[in-house]
XYZ file of C-alpha atoms in Angstrom:
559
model
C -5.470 80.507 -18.080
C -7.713 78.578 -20.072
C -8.797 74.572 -18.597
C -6.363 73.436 -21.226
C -3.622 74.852 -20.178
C -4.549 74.158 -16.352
C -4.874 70.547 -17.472
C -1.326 70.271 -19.072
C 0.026 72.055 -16.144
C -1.186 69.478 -13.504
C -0.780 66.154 -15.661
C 2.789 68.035 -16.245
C 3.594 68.100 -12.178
C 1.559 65.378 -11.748
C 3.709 63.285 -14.060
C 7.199 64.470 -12.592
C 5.950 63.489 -9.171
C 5.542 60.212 -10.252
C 8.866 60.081 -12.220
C 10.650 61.468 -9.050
C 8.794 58.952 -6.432
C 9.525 56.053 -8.751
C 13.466 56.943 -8.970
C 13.639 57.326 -5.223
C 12.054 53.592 -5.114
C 14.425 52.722 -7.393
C 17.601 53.777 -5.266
C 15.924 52.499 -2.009
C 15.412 48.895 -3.522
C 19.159 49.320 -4.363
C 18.872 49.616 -8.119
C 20.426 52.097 -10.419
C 18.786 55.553 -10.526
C 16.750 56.600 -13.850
C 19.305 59.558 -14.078
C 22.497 57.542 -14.512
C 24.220 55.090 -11.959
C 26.094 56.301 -9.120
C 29.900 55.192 -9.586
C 31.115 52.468 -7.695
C 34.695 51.661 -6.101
C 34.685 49.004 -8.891
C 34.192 51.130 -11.567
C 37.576 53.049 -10.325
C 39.453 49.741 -10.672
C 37.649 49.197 -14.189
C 38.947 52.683 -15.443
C 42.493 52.222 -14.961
C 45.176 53.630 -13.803
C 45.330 57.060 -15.548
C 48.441 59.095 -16.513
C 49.936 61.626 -13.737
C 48.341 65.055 -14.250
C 50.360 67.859 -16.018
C 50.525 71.235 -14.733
C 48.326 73.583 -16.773
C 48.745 77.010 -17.675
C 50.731 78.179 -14.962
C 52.287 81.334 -14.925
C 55.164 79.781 -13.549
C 56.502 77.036 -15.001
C 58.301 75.617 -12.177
C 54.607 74.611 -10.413
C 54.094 72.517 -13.421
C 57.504 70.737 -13.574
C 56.489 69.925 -10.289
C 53.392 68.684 -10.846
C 55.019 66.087 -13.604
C 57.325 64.408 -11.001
C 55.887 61.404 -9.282
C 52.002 60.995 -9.087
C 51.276 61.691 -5.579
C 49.560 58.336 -4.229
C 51.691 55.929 -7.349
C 53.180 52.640 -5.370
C 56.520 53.012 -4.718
C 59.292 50.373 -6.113
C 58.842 47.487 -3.229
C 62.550 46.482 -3.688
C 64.061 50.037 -3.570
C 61.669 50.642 -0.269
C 63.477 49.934 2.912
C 61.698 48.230 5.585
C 59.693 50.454 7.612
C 56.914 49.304 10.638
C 54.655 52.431 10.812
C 53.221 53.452 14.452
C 50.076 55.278 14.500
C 49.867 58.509 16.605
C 47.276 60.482 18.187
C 46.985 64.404 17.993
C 43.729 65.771 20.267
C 41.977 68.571 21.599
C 38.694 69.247 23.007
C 36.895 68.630 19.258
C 39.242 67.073 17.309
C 41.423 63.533 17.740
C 43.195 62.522 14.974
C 45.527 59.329 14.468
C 48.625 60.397 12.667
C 50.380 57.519 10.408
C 54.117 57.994 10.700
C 53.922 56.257 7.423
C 53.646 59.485 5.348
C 52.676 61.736 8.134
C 48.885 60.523 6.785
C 45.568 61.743 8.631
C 44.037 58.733 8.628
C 41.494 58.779 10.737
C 39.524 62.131 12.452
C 36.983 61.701 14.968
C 34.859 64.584 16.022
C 34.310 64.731 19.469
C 31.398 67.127 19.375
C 29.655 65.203 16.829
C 27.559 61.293 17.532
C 27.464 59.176 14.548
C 24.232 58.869 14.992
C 20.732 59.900 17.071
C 21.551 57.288 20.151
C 24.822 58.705 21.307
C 26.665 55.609 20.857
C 29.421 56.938 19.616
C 31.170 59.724 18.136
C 31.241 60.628 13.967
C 34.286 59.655 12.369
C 34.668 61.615 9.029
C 38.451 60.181 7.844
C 38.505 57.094 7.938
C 41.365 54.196 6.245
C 39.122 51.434 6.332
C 39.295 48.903 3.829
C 38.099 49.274 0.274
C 36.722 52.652 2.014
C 39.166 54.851 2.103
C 39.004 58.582 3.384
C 42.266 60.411 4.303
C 44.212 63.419 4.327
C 47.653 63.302 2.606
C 50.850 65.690 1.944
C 54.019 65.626 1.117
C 56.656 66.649 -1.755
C 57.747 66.541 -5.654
C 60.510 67.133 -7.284
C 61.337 66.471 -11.154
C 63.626 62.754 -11.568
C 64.333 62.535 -7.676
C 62.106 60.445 -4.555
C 61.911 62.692 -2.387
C 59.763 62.899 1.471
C 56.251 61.999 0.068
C 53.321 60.299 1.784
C 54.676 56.775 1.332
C 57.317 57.782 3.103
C 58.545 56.226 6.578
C 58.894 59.389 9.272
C 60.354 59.419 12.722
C 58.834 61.413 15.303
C 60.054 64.780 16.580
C 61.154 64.826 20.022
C 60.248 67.402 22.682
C 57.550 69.011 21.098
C 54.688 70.534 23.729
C 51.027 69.596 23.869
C 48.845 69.639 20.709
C 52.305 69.677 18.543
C 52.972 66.340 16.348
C 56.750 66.777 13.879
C 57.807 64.154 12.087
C 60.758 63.947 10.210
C 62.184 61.928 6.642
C 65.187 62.827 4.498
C 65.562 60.808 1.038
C 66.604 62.240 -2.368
C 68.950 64.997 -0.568
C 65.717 66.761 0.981
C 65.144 66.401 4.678
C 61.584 67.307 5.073
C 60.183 67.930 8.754
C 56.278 68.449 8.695
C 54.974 69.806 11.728
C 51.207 69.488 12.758
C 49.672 72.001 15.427
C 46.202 70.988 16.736
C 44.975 74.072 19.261
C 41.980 73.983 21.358
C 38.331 74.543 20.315
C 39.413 74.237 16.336
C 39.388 72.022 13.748
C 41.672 73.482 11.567
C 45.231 71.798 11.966
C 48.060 74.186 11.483
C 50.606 72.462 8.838
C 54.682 73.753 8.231
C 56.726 72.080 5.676
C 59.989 72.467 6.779
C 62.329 71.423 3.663
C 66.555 71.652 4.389
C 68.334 71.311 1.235
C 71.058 68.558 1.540
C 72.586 68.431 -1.753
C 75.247 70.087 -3.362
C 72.887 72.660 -5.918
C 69.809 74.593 -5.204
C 66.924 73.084 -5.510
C 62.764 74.028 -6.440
C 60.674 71.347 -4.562
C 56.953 71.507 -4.605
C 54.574 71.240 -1.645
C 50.933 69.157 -2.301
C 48.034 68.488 -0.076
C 45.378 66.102 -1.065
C 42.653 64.631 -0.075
C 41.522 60.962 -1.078
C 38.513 59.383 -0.769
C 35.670 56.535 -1.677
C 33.345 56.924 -4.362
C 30.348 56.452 -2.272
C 28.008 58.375 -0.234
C 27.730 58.487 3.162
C 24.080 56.741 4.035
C 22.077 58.949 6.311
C 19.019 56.639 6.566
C 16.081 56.832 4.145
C 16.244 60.798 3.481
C 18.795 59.891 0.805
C 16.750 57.935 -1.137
C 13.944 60.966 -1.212
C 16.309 63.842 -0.523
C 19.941 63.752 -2.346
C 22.874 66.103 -1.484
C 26.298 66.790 -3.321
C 29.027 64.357 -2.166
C 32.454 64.449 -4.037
C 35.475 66.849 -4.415
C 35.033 70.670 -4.795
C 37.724 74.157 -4.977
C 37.049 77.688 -5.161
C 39.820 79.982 -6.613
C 39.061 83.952 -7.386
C 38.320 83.688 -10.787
C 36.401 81.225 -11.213
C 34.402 80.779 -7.145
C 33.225 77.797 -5.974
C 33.503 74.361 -8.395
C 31.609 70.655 -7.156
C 33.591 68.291 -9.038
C 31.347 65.098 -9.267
C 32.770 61.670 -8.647
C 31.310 60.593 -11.893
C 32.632 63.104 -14.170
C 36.425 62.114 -12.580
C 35.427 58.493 -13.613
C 35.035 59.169 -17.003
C 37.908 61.412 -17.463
C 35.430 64.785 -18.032
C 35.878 66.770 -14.527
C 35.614 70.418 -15.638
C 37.537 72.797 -12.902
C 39.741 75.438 -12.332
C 43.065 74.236 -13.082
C 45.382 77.133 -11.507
C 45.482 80.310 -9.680
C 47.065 82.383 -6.816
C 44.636 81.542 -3.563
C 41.973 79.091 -3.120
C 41.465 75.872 -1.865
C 40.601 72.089 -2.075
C 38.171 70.201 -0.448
C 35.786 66.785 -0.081
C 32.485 67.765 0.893
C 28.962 65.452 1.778
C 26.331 66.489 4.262
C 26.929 68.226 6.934
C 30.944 67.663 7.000
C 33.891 69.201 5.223
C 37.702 68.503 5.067
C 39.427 70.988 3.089
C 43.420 71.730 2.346
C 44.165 75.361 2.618
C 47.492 76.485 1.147
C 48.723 80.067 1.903
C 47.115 83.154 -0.200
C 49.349 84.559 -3.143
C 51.422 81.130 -3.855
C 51.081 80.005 -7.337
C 49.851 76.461 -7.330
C 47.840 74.141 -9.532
C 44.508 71.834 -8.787
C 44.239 68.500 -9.621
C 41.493 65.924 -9.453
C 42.060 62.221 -10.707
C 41.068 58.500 -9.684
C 44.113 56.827 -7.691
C 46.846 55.171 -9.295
C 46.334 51.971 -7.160
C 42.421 51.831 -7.662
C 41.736 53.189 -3.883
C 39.507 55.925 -4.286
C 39.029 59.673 -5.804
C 41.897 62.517 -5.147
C 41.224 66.338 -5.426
C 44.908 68.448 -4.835
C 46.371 71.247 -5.106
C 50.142 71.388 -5.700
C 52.245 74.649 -4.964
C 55.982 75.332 -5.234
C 58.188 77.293 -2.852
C 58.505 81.025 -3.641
C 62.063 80.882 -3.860
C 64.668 77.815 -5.025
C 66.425 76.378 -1.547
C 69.936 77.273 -1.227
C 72.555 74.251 -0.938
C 72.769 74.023 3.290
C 69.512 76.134 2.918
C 66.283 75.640 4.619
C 62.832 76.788 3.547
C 59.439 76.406 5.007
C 55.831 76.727 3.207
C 52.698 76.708 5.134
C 48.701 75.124 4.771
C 45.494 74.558 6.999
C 43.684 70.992 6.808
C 40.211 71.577 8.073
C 38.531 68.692 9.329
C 34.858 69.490 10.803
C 31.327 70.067 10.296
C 29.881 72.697 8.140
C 29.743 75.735 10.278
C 29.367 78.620 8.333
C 30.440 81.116 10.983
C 33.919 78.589 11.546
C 34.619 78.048 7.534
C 34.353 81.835 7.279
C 37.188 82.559 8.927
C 39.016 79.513 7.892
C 39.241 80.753 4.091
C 37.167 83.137 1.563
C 34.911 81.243 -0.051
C 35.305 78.047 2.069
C 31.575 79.097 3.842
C 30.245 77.888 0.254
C 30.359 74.209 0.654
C 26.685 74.389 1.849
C 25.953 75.196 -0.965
C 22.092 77.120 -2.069
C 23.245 77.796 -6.302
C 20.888 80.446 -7.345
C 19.396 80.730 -4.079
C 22.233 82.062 -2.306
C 21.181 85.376 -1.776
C 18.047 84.781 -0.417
C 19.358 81.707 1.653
C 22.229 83.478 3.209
C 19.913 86.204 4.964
C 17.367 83.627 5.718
C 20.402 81.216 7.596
C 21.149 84.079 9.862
C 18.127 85.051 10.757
C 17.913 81.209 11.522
C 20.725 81.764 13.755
C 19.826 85.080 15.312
C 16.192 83.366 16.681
C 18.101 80.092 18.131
C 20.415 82.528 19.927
C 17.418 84.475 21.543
C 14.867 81.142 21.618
C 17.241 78.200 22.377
C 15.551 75.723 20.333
C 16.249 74.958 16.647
C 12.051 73.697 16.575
C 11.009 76.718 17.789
C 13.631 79.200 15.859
C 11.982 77.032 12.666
C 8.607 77.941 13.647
C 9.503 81.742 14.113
C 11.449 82.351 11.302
C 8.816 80.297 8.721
C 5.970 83.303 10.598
C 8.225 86.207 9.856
C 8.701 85.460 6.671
C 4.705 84.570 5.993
C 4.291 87.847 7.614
C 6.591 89.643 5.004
C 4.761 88.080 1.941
C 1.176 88.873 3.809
C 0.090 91.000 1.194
C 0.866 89.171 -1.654
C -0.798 86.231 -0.418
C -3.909 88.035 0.743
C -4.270 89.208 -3.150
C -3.684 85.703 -3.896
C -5.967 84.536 -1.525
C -9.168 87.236 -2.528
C -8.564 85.790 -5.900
C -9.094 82.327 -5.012
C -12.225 83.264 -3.182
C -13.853 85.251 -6.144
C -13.043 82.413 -8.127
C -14.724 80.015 -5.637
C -17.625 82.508 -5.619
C -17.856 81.973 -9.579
C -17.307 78.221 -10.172
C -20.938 77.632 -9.710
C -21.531 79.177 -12.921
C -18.243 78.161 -14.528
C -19.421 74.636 -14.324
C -22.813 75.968 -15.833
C -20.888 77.044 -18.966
C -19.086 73.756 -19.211
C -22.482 71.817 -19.300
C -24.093 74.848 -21.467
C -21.146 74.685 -24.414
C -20.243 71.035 -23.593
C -16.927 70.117 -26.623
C -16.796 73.444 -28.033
C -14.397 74.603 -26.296
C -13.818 78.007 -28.570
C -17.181 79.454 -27.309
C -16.700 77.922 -23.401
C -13.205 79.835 -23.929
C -14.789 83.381 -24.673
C -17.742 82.575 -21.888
C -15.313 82.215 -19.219
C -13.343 85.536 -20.413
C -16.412 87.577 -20.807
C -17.423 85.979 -16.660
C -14.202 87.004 -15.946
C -14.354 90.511 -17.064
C -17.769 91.099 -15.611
C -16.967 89.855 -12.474
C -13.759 92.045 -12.767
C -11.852 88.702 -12.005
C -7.663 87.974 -13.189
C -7.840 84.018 -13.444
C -4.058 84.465 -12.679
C -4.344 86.448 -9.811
C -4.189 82.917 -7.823
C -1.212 82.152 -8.858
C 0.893 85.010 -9.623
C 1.615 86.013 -5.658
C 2.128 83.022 -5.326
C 4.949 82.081 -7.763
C 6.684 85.427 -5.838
C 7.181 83.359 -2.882
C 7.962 80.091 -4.338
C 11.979 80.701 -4.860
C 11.506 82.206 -0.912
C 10.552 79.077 0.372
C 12.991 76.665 -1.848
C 15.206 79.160 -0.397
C 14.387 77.994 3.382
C 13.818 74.275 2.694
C 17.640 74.678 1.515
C 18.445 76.006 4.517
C 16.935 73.446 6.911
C 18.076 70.754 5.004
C 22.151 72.423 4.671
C 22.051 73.068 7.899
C 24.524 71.481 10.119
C 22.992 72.733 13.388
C 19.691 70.606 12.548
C 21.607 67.149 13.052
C 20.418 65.822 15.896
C 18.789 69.050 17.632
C 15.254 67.817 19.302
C 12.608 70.035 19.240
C 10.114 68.883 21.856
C 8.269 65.871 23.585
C 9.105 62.871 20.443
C 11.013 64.755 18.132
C 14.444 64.124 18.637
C 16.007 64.920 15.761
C 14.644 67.730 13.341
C 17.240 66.004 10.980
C 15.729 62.886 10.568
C 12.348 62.018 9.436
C 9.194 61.874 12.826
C 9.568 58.421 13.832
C 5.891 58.587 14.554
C 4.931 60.096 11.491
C 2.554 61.987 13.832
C 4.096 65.338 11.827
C 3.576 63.909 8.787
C 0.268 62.924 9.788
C -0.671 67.079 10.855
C 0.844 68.290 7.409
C -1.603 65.481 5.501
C -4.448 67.167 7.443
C -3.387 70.625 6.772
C -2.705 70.006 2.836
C -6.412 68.464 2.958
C -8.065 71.406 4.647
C -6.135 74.116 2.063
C -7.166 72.272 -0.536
C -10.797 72.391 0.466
C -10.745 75.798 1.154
C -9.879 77.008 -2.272
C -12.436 76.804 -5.241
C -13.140 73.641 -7.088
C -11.506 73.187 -10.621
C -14.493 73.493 -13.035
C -12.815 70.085 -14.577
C -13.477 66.913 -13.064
C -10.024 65.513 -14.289
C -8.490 68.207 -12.566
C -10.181 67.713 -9.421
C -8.837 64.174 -9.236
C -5.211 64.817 -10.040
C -4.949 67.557 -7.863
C -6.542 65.272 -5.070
C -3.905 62.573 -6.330
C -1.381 64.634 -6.058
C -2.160 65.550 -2.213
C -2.144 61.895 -1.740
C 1.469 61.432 -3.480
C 2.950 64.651 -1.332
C 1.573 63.218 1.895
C 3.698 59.985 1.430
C 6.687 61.731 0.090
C 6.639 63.826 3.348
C 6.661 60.679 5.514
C 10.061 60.464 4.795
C 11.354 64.430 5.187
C 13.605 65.498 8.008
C 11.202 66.529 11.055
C 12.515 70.174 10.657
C 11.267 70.792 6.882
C 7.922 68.811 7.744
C 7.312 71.365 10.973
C 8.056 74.021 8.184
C 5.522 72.695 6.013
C 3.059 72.589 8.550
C 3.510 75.969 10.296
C 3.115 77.396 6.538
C -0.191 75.613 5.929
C -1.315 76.505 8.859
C -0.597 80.339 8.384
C -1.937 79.757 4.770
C -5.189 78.072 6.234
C -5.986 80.794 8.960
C -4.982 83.877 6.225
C -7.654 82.122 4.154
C -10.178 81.997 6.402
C -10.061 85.746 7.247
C -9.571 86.405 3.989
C -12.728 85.257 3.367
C -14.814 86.445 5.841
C -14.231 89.710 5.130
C -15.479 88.722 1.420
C -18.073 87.451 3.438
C -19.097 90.780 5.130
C -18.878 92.450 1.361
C -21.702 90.639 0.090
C -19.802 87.396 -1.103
C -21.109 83.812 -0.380
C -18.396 81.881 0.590
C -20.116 79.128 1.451
């Protein structure tokens, strides 16, 4: 690699530093980001109220005569709409209490009992939310073609009799009595749904079941980290075909979401860090997926909407079944909830390097009891695995470092022409029986290895609020000593002196520049990915230094 190259290279990640650190300045002083504004609740109201959603491509047609009935979420006609005073119920268990709108049967609020809102313990997180101009709620409910039928702006009466952790409410309009029964058990948060649908009218009938979720436009402010580190927020589905789909608010707004639109099992969710709800309908029903802005300007929707198998008999009663998940990102719980559903921390291309990594994660807190300590373990096991890489790395860092002496000779010797200093440094390369790349090639092995695990730490749900030891509270949040921060700064400084000087002066001072720029970035990292940092360098450091003595004992001056 000759020092032009090695120059563009470090102006090159020198430069996107800079652009990166400037854009998260940008976003913490509240100003739009270089890479395109984030969208607003008023931008929904700006965009209008957009047409209902036809079904697509179904293989049965019925789903999509469905889907053009009534727009889930449109107002209903306030003179045809009897008056109704809503009572708000509660449906608990150990982890779980929800408050249960008779209006619509609507989840509009879930509070997680396992879960503080914050580091203090003040209170507990509430994920759903109705709050004004902030909507976040979970709603159901039914269509069918020219006819109002139970929907979620419909006014239900409670079910009496039923036991403990059992919620039914009950509406008939449009010749449909629909009875929705929520079942909350203990230890889960996945609430059990069954549509219950008795046909009133005088002809069978094909109603359709949907399940969506509607929410804000905005993202849930975790402190500073989201200014320096950003995670997906927004709607997302996963069918068979086509796995899992982020759907960002943004391309919704504009009318350009790109998703599955159909299929025969999947499911629909709203995902942002750490947290998850997600409607699950039954495996093997045809049913469409929908994502839109709502009608009435109060947020973004992601659906699914999925007929019953058979038409209901006149006198005839039918029921269709779905899971609403409500809870934190578990991987172990959203496993078993749903195929695919696990996928909502998402890792991209990383996935299969992440996953293994994750459990192993897991496997050390079980045997170590401490997330700060499973960090530290797993970041040496996996330093140990890439030892001999690194150590090839390392041995040709140090015969480089042995050389530059000379290197800087030929710069002074050749001076401008940089032809001849080119074929000097190859000919001192071959005589020395040196690979200029052999630095850096090892290196780039492990690179997509430890993206992999900084993925991890930050996706990781267990990390929120998990102390390590002494100060460190939270290996979520970012040292609020900065005394880790501090350590890492050292540690970057001493690896940086231990390898060999660039022969360029220029270079010298942007890759000192570029320390400084990574030691203020890291002032704001979660506590866990900064102890990762540090445990690395400091593995790194010490696999150096042995590295080098034993050059030491062969004759080399290292020194």
């Amino acid at each position: 690699m000759n020092s032009n190259t090695q120059r563009f290279i470090l102006w090159a990640i020198f430069g996107f530093s800079l652009i990166f650190l400037w854009d998260a300045w940008l976003k913490y002083t509240g100003q739009p980001s270089m890479f395109g504004p984030q969208p607003q609740q008023t931008q929904q109201a700006k965009a209008g109220t957009p047409p209902a959603a036809p079904g697509v491509g179904l293989a049965q047609p019925a789903v999509a005569t469905a889907a053009n009935a009534a727009t889930p979420g449109a107002a209903p006609d306030a003179a045809a709409a009897p008056a109704f005073k809503s009572e708000v119920l509660t449906l608990a268990n150990d982890v779980l209490k929800l408050s249960v709108n008779t209006r619509g049967g609507v989840i509009e609020r879930a509070e997680l009992l396992k879960h503080k809102a914050d580091g203090t313990n003040a209170g507990n997180l509430v994920l759903l939310s109705n709050e004004a101009g902030r909507p976040y709620v979970a709603e159901s409910g039914l269509l069918l073609t020219g006819s109002e039928v139970p929907n979620h702006l419909t006014g239900f009466t409670v079910v009496p009799g039923t036991p403990a952790g059992v919620l039914s409410l009950t509406a008939e309009q449009g010749g449909l009595r629909l009875t929705r029964t929520y079942t909350l058990e203990p230890g889960s948060y996945s609430i059990k749904q069954r549509f219950t649908v008795e046909n009133l009218r005088a002809e069978a009938v094909q109603p359709a079941v949907y399940g969506q979720l509607r929410r804000h436009g905005e993202k849930v402010s975790a402190g500073i980290n989201d200014y320096f580190i950003h995670t997906f927020t927004g709607p997302a589905l996963y069918t068979e075909a086509d796995k899992f789909q982020k759907v960002p608010f943004e391309d919704i707004a504009k009318g350009k979401a790109k998703h599955s639109k159909d299929g025969n099992n999947g499911w629909v969710a709203m995902i942002q860090h750490y947290f998850v709800s997600a409607w699950v309908p039954p495996a093997g029903l045809a049913r469409v997926y929908q994502t839109d802005l709502d009608p009435n300007g109060l947020g973004y929707r992601v659906r699914y909407i999925a007929n019953f198998a058979q038409p209901i008999a006149p006198a005839g009663k039918a029921e269709q079944e779905a899971v609403l998940l409500i809870g934190p990102q578990d991987q172990q719980m959203l496993k078993k909830v749903a195929p695919g559903l696990d996928l909502v921390v998402d890792y991209s291309w990383l996935t299969v390097i992440a996953k293994p990594m994750y459990y192993l994660l897991m496997w050390l807190h079980s045997v170590l009891g401490n997330w700060g300590w499973a960090i530290i373990f797993l970041t040496i096991i996996i330093k140990a695995i890439f030892y001999l890489p690194m150590a090839s790395a390392y041995k040709s860092m140090a015969k480089m470092k042995q050389v530059t002496p000379r290197m800087m000779a030929l710069r002074e010797k050749y001076g401008d022409d940089k032809m001849k200093l080119n074929q000097a440094m190859m000919e001192l390369y071959k005589t020395e029986k040196i690979n200029p790349l052999g630095g850096c090639l090892p290196i780039l092995i492990t690179i997509p290895v430890f993206l992999a695990l900084y993925w991890v730490l930050l996706g990781s749900v267990e990390m929120r609020h998990a102390p390590w030891l002494l100060w460190v509270k939270d290996l979520s949040t970012p040292d609020p000593w900065y005394i880790l921060p501090i350590v890492l700064a050292v540690t970057m400084w001493a690896q940086f002196k231990l390898n060999p000087t660039p022969p360029d002066p220029m270079q010298a001072r942007i890759l000192m520049i570029m320390q400084a720029v990574f030691a203020v970035m890291f002032l704001f990292f979660p506590s866990g990915l900064v102890l990762y940092y540090i445990v690395n360098n400091v593995l790194s450091i010490a696999q150096q230094w042995w590295i080098y003595r034993q050059l030491e004992k062969q004759g080399y001056k290292m020194r």
